[in-house]
Amino acid sequence: MTYLAKPKLHHPDLPANSLGFTRRDYEGTISTLCAGCGHDSISAAIVQACWELAIEPHRVAKLSGIGCSSKTPTYFLDKSHGFNSVHGRMPSVLTGANLANRHLIYLGVSGDGDSASIGLGQFAHSMRRGVNMTYIVENNGVYGLTKGQFSATADRGSKSKRGAVNSEEGIDLVCLALQLGATYVARSFSGDKAQLVPLIKGALSHHGAAFIDVISPCVAFNNHEGSTRSYDYVRHHNEAVNALDVITVHREITTAYEPGTLQEVRQHDGSVIRLRKLDGDYDSSSRISAMSHVQTRYAKGEIVTGLLYIEPDAEDLHASLGTVDRPLNELGEPELCPGSAALAKFNASLR
Amino acid sequence: MPMKLEAVNDFVIKFANVNGSGSASANTLFAKAIMRMGVPVSPRNIFPSNIQGLPTWYEVRVSEAGWLGRRGGADLMVAMNPQTWEKDVVEIEPGGYLFYDSTKPLHTDKFRSDVTVLAMPLTEICNATYSDPRQRQLFKNIIYVGALAALLDMDIAEVEKLVAEQYKGKEKLLEPNLKALHLGRDYALAHLPCPLGITVKRSDKVGDKVFLEGNSATALGAVYGGATVCAWYPITPSSSVAEAFARHCRKFRTDAATGKNNFAIVQAEDELASIGMVIGAAWNGARAFTCTSGPGVSLMTEFIGLAYFAEIPSVIVNVQRAGPSTGMPTRTQQADILSCAYASHGDTRHVLLFPADPKEAFEMTADALDLADRLQTPVFVMTDLDIGMNERLCDPLEWDDSRTYDRGKVLTHDDLESGKRFGRYLDVDDDGITYRTYPGTHPKRGSFFTRGTSRDRYARYTEEGSAYVDNMQRLLRKFETAKQYVPAPVLHESPTPARHGVIYYGSTACAMEEALADLELEGVPLDALRVRAFPFQDSVIDFAKAYDHVFVVEQNRDGQLRTLLINEGVLDPAQISSIAHYDGTPITARFIRSEIEERLAAFNVRPLRRSAAAGER
Ligand SMILES: Cc1ncc(C[n+]2csc(CCOP(=O)(O)OP(=O)(O)O)c2C)c(N)n1
Ligand code: SF4
């Protein structure tokens, strides 16, 4: 059996969101990934975030490349259109889709092999173009689907399951995204749902290129001692710079945290991200300090998580291209075809 | 005194220039002036792959009969490039003319005794008139146009009018240009044998024809065809398609009320990304295209396979150039036929359209957008450098205002609401084409998962062999269906019954039509078929089978269309041979004619061996 439909039995007591949908309405088919794979927790976090934000599932376009991580869009939001493209090339497909209809919500899901190896170019260019999307890398430091080769995000010196030591420098996608102009940059851990869900909510509410690097241990090939992407390693080296809460436009905003430790960021769509600083010095409005913070802690073996950078009033690709507000896929002959009279003029200019 | 070529409105003039010397606009001006005199012209840029310093040629064929292919040879050489002197002098037809800058006169052994030399001290005249070095360079070109106008007895008023049009709004530049033009004309009238044996005489053979570059026409076809997304990566000779698309869009597609754009153009980071964006946009219901050339198609093939298998409309304009690899990037060929017909791994077949001139490039690009939507598959518009980067005379572009876009089988919200079970890959109409929905159409119905992996009729991932075969068979059915939608071939029947046939396509057409007329005059009847699309309609295969022998004329080494015909039509290879021209220059009527005559002569020779063997017995 290659396809497992999830039985849709609704527990009568399941809570519904403002659209009347329960969490089940945001689910997909049953995952075929290994039991315990970090990617499944990320799918669950996506379901939770979309439910909490009361997004209409069919207004989401979910796109991915190739890999275990890229398979996951089948496992959430089965009312939305999905696209499992080719290895490393999800960003271009997503960019094209976004150009065609700017009114949908774009969710890109990728792996570290997908985004940092074969697809590094497309990853980079989608960030610098400011495509309005939530781009999630499910980062396990290995190629899961092709069974355990190192990916380009594996740390130098980390060990593979078979004991091979990675001799190449790892690519830090967060630093790259920061440098390339992403306007919402975060890192999290698949095992930390409390942190991940609000980060995804913030990204989905963000108008611009939002990137989340999620450390997602591969239980089959990269969850051993010596790996810097194992559950244990991440749990012990996680340094969260902040905790956040996302409040959508629909909900009344009330203050709950101690002043001084709380920072409120109002986004383009009206939603408010409430950041509670864990690290007193951390400034999520500065690209440069975000980069330096991540690098400094990395040198100490720490993995910085949380919302690392946000530019609340970001502009997206459509703004730079000056496209009309109406989705391009809705335009018809009247807007698109200049007609025979214009053609006659054109002909006349060529004689 | 050498004998002199004599001809009215029927000759070839070639300009040998140095790249970057600003000669292009002067040369175009010259060609256009002849067209304005009602005489058909056909100019060709022959240029190297560099920006400055190397040789570049501009060849203008003047043909009252209206032949637009290259003829071969030159009757008048305007030799402005010392670097290529030897080669240029050799190319002149016996009795022809050689025009050169005699500021530093050349020794007589640099010339040919059978050629009339027209010496004009261009640099000297420029230096005496202009002090700015750039002006000296630029006006030199206009001065020789003035001289040629006198030598060829052209109507100087037409040239003046064109200069005035060119510098409309830039009056400061108009006066000095007109002055340069007259400087050249006056010198020629006073010092050179005006008019020459070859002259231009006002005629009425141009009619309402337009003078248009193929890439601009292609881009306009994309505008008229409703493309809203263009993603591209620069590559000669296709870049000007995207650049022209941007220009046309700015003119025709800016929303009057808001000033915003009814289009999106992205210069992608590479060809992988450009086709990816096209696929993403088309999946999401926008009409999208990319333009590229051979190397770009090579990079795109993985994605093209995805578009084929996942059934996503995508339009790829391939302005072909000489391969393999970087080959001759600024020379023309028709050498991507096979790599596009079967692009990508696995079993794939793609729709190809073969425009023959800018007008067809316009039409077929617009058609390609309809076809891609109708068939939900990649469609290639196979132009080439010869069509794309040269101005051609062609019939005026036409558009039927009652035409509506064929968006193919797309289910709307109401369609979905009304009920039946939607299956993305269900062959409801038995034509291999299934129904799709755009993302976001309906809250509960019509969503499906697109993937390049095998799936069942309900778009669910499966590796069941039977489901895979079912799908692959349907794709074949769809390709069969495509035959009824692609442009039909054009038949040229000989007035006298013919035993032999010729198949040709694309930019080869203009030379082929001339060759056919010549052969007919010489008593060599041939039926000819111009193929305009792949898949081949049955009539193409029937034609290929109907003659003793069929030639396929094309511009590549290996006879790629011939291979495709043999393969798809299951033809006898012995009965179909290729006439291949592939040195990077556009094929000429002379070449086609002599090849066909030679081959036919060979057919008529009785095989010696067989008769000898028969005698022995
Ligand atoms: C062009 C191409 N090359 C190679 C592959 C094989 N391939 C499939 S998945 C994969 C790596 C996936 O790794 P990653 O993106 O990290 O995802 P994971 O499986 O670890 O979640 C590779 C190399 C492919 N599908 N396409
Ligand atoms: S191989 Fe690794 S990444 Fe793939 S499903 Fe299994 S645990 Fe997850």
PDB file of C-alpha atoms in Angstrom, chain B residues 7-125:
ATOM      1  CA  ALA B   7      21.004  44.166 -62.484  1.00  0.00           C
ATOM      2  CA  VAL B   8      18.059  46.216 -61.353  1.00  0.00           C
ATOM      3  CA  ASN B   9      16.566  45.340 -57.984  1.00  0.00           C
ATOM      4  CA  ASP B  10      18.297  41.988 -57.870  1.00  0.00           C
ATOM      5  CA  PHE B  11      21.640  41.846 -56.149  1.00  0.00           C
ATOM      6  CA  VAL B  12      23.429  41.243 -52.880  1.00  0.00           C
ATOM      7  CA  ILE B  13      25.373  43.876 -51.029  1.00  0.00           C
ATOM      8  CA  LYS B  14      27.468  43.015 -48.053  1.00  0.00           C
ATOM      9  CA  PHE B  15      28.915  45.299 -45.401  1.00  0.00           C
ATOM     10  CA  ALA B  16      32.047  44.121 -43.642  1.00  0.00           C
ATOM     11  CA  ASN B  17      32.328  46.089 -40.408  1.00  0.00           C
ATOM     12  CA  VAL B  18      34.095  46.038 -37.094  1.00  0.00           C
ATOM     13  CA  ASN B  19      31.914  45.111 -34.128  1.00  0.00           C
ATOM     14  CA  GLY B  20      31.196  48.166 -32.005  1.00  0.00           C
ATOM     15  CA  SER B  21      31.782  50.741 -34.735  1.00  0.00           C
ATOM     16  CA  GLY B  22      28.144  51.810 -34.737  1.00  0.00           C
ATOM     17  CA  SER B  23      27.519  50.543 -38.243  1.00  0.00           C
ATOM     18  CA  ALA B  24      24.350  48.614 -37.391  1.00  0.00           C
ATOM     19  CA  SER B  25      21.942  51.525 -37.512  1.00  0.00           C
ATOM     20  CA  ALA B  26      23.430  52.920 -40.745  1.00  0.00           C
ATOM     21  CA  ASN B  27      23.204  49.515 -42.383  1.00  0.00           C
ATOM     22  CA  THR B  28      19.585  49.047 -41.290  1.00  0.00           C
ATOM     23  CA  LEU B  29      18.821  52.505 -42.596  1.00  0.00           C
ATOM     24  CA  PHE B  30      20.192  51.464 -45.973  1.00  0.00           C
ATOM     25  CA  ALA B  31      18.090  48.292 -46.108  1.00  0.00           C
ATOM     26  CA  LYS B  32      14.967  50.056 -44.967  1.00  0.00           C
ATOM     27  CA  ALA B  33      15.340  52.783 -47.576  1.00  0.00           C
ATOM     28  CA  ILE B  34      15.291  50.129 -50.310  1.00  0.00           C
ATOM     29  CA  MET B  35      12.167  48.632 -48.799  1.00  0.00           C
ATOM     30  CA  ARG B  36      10.580  52.089 -48.762  1.00  0.00           C
ATOM     31  CA  MET B  37      11.248  52.236 -52.498  1.00  0.00           C
ATOM     32  CA  GLY B  38       8.936  49.262 -52.830  1.00  0.00           C
ATOM     33  CA  VAL B  39      11.693  46.716 -53.411  1.00  0.00           C
ATOM     34  CA  PRO B  40      11.827  43.609 -51.204  1.00  0.00           C
ATOM     35  CA  VAL B  41      14.988  43.339 -49.096  1.00  0.00           C
ATOM     36  CA  SER B  42      16.233  40.725 -46.767  1.00  0.00           C
ATOM     37  CA  PRO B  43      19.076  41.672 -44.458  1.00  0.00           C
ATOM     38  CA  ARG B  44      21.092  39.351 -42.259  1.00  0.00           C
ATOM     39  CA  ASN B  45      23.385  40.013 -39.371  1.00  0.00           C
ATOM     40  CA  ILE B  46      26.416  37.794 -39.357  1.00  0.00           C
ATOM     41  CA  PHE B  47      28.244  38.489 -36.161  1.00  0.00           C
ATOM     42  CA  PRO B  48      30.755  36.898 -33.848  1.00  0.00           C
ATOM     43  CA  SER B  49      30.290  36.087 -30.204  1.00  0.00           C
ATOM     44  CA  ASN B  50      31.990  39.127 -28.767  1.00  0.00           C
ATOM     45  CA  ILE B  51      31.163  42.700 -28.021  1.00  0.00           C
ATOM     46  CA  GLN B  52      33.847  44.788 -29.642  1.00  0.00           C
ATOM     47  CA  GLY B  53      36.625  44.692 -32.164  1.00  0.00           C
ATOM     48  CA  LEU B  54      35.913  41.502 -34.083  1.00  0.00           C
ATOM     49  CA  PRO B  55      34.433  41.293 -37.567  1.00  0.00           C
ATOM     50  CA  THR B  56      30.745  41.578 -38.206  1.00  0.00           C
ATOM     51  CA  TRP B  57      28.851  41.531 -41.467  1.00  0.00           C
ATOM     52  CA  TYR B  58      25.507  42.759 -42.634  1.00  0.00           C
ATOM     53  CA  GLU B  59      24.283  41.251 -45.827  1.00  0.00           C
ATOM     54  CA  VAL B  60      21.393  42.734 -47.763  1.00  0.00           C
ATOM     55  CA  ARG B  61      19.707  40.826 -50.489  1.00  0.00           C
ATOM     56  CA  VAL B  62      17.669  42.987 -52.822  1.00  0.00           C
ATOM     57  CA  SER B  63      15.166  40.912 -54.757  1.00  0.00           C
ATOM     58  CA  GLU B  64      12.350  42.276 -56.831  1.00  0.00           C
ATOM     59  CA  ALA B  65      11.003  38.731 -57.011  1.00  0.00           C
ATOM     60  CA  GLY B  66      10.713  38.822 -53.232  1.00  0.00           C
ATOM     61  CA  TRP B  67      13.132  36.008 -52.347  1.00  0.00           C
ATOM     62  CA  LEU B  68      14.094  36.409 -48.743  1.00  0.00           C
ATOM     63  CA  GLY B  69      16.584  33.612 -48.283  1.00  0.00           C
ATOM     64  CA  ARG B  70      20.303  34.170 -48.564  1.00  0.00           C
ATOM     65  CA  ARG B  71      21.481  33.912 -52.128  1.00  0.00           C
ATOM     66  CA  GLY B  72      25.203  33.433 -51.503  1.00  0.00           C
ATOM     67  CA  GLY B  73      28.024  35.611 -52.833  1.00  0.00           C
ATOM     68  CA  ALA B  74      28.062  39.425 -52.895  1.00  0.00           C
ATOM     69  CA  ASP B  75      27.735  41.764 -55.855  1.00  0.00           C
ATOM     70  CA  LEU B  76      28.911  44.777 -53.942  1.00  0.00           C
ATOM     71  CA  MET B  77      31.193  44.505 -50.935  1.00  0.00           C
ATOM     72  CA  VAL B  78      31.462  47.479 -48.626  1.00  0.00           C
ATOM     73  CA  ALA B  79      34.788  46.508 -47.135  1.00  0.00           C
ATOM     74  CA  MET B  80      35.164  48.513 -43.947  1.00  0.00           C
ATOM     75  CA  ASN B  81      37.227  45.990 -42.024  1.00  0.00           C
ATOM     76  CA  PRO B  82      40.920  45.551 -42.955  1.00  0.00           C
ATOM     77  CA  GLN B  83      41.009  42.402 -40.778  1.00  0.00           C
ATOM     78  CA  THR B  84      38.748  40.494 -43.152  1.00  0.00           C
ATOM     79  CA  TRP B  85      39.859  42.091 -46.389  1.00  0.00           C
ATOM     80  CA  GLU B  86      41.174  38.957 -48.094  1.00  0.00           C
ATOM     81  CA  LYS B  87      38.089  36.907 -47.297  1.00  0.00           C
ATOM     82  CA  ASP B  88      35.710  39.687 -48.260  1.00  0.00           C
ATOM     83  CA  VAL B  89      37.378  40.328 -51.599  1.00  0.00           C
ATOM     84  CA  VAL B  90      37.146  36.635 -52.489  1.00  0.00           C
ATOM     85  CA  GLU B  91      33.404  36.639 -51.873  1.00  0.00           C
ATOM     86  CA  ILE B  92      32.608  39.184 -54.569  1.00  0.00           C
ATOM     87  CA  GLU B  93      30.914  37.761 -57.650  1.00  0.00           C
ATOM     88  CA  PRO B  94      32.837  38.171 -60.925  1.00  0.00           C
ATOM     89  CA  GLY B  95      32.020  41.574 -62.373  1.00  0.00           C
ATOM     90  CA  GLY B  96      31.047  42.836 -58.936  1.00  0.00           C
ATOM     91  CA  TYR B  97      32.050  45.933 -57.024  1.00  0.00           C
ATOM     92  CA  LEU B  98      34.300  46.687 -54.098  1.00  0.00           C
ATOM     93  CA  PHE B  99      33.803  49.826 -52.061  1.00  0.00           C
ATOM     94  CA  TYR B 100      36.581  50.786 -49.643  1.00  0.00           C
ATOM     95  CA  ASP B 101      38.024  53.566 -47.563  1.00  0.00           C
ATOM     96  CA  SER B 102      40.929  54.835 -49.633  1.00  0.00           C
ATOM     97  CA  THR B 103      42.297  57.275 -47.081  1.00  0.00           C
ATOM     98  CA  LYS B 104      45.323  54.985 -47.165  1.00  0.00           C
ATOM     99  CA  PRO B 105      45.146  53.726 -50.764  1.00  0.00           C
ATOM    100  CA  LEU B 106      45.837  50.016 -51.238  1.00  0.00           C
ATOM    101  CA  HIS B 107      48.216  48.563 -53.756  1.00  0.00           C
ATOM    102  CA  THR B 108      46.563  47.107 -56.867  1.00  0.00           C
ATOM    103  CA  ASP B 109      47.572  43.556 -55.942  1.00  0.00           C
ATOM    104  CA  LYS B 110      45.102  43.808 -53.069  1.00  0.00           C
ATOM    105  CA  PHE B 111      42.257  43.903 -55.574  1.00  0.00           C
ATOM    106  CA  ARG B 112      40.843  41.546 -58.165  1.00  0.00           C
ATOM    107  CA  SER B 113      41.012  42.263 -61.852  1.00  0.00           C
ATOM    108  CA  ASP B 114      37.400  41.209 -62.393  1.00  0.00           C
ATOM    109  CA  VAL B 115      36.022  43.566 -59.798  1.00  0.00           C
ATOM    110  CA  THR B 116      35.351  47.305 -60.067  1.00  0.00           C
ATOM    111  CA  VAL B 117      36.965  49.190 -57.212  1.00  0.00           C
ATOM    112  CA  LEU B 118      35.154  52.154 -55.716  1.00  0.00           C
ATOM    113  CA  ALA B 119      37.610  54.128 -53.637  1.00  0.00           C
ATOM    114  CA  MET B 120      36.454  56.811 -51.258  1.00  0.00           C
ATOM    115  CA  PRO B 121      38.651  58.490 -48.620  1.00  0.00           C
ATOM    116  CA  LEU B 122      36.081  58.132 -45.856  1.00  0.00           C
ATOM    117  CA  THR B 123      38.380  58.688 -42.901  1.00  0.00           C
ATOM    118  CA  GLU B 124      39.911  61.703 -44.534  1.00  0.00           C
ATOM    119  CA  ILE B 125      36.516  63.238 -45.181  1.00  0.00           C
TER     120      ILE B 125
END
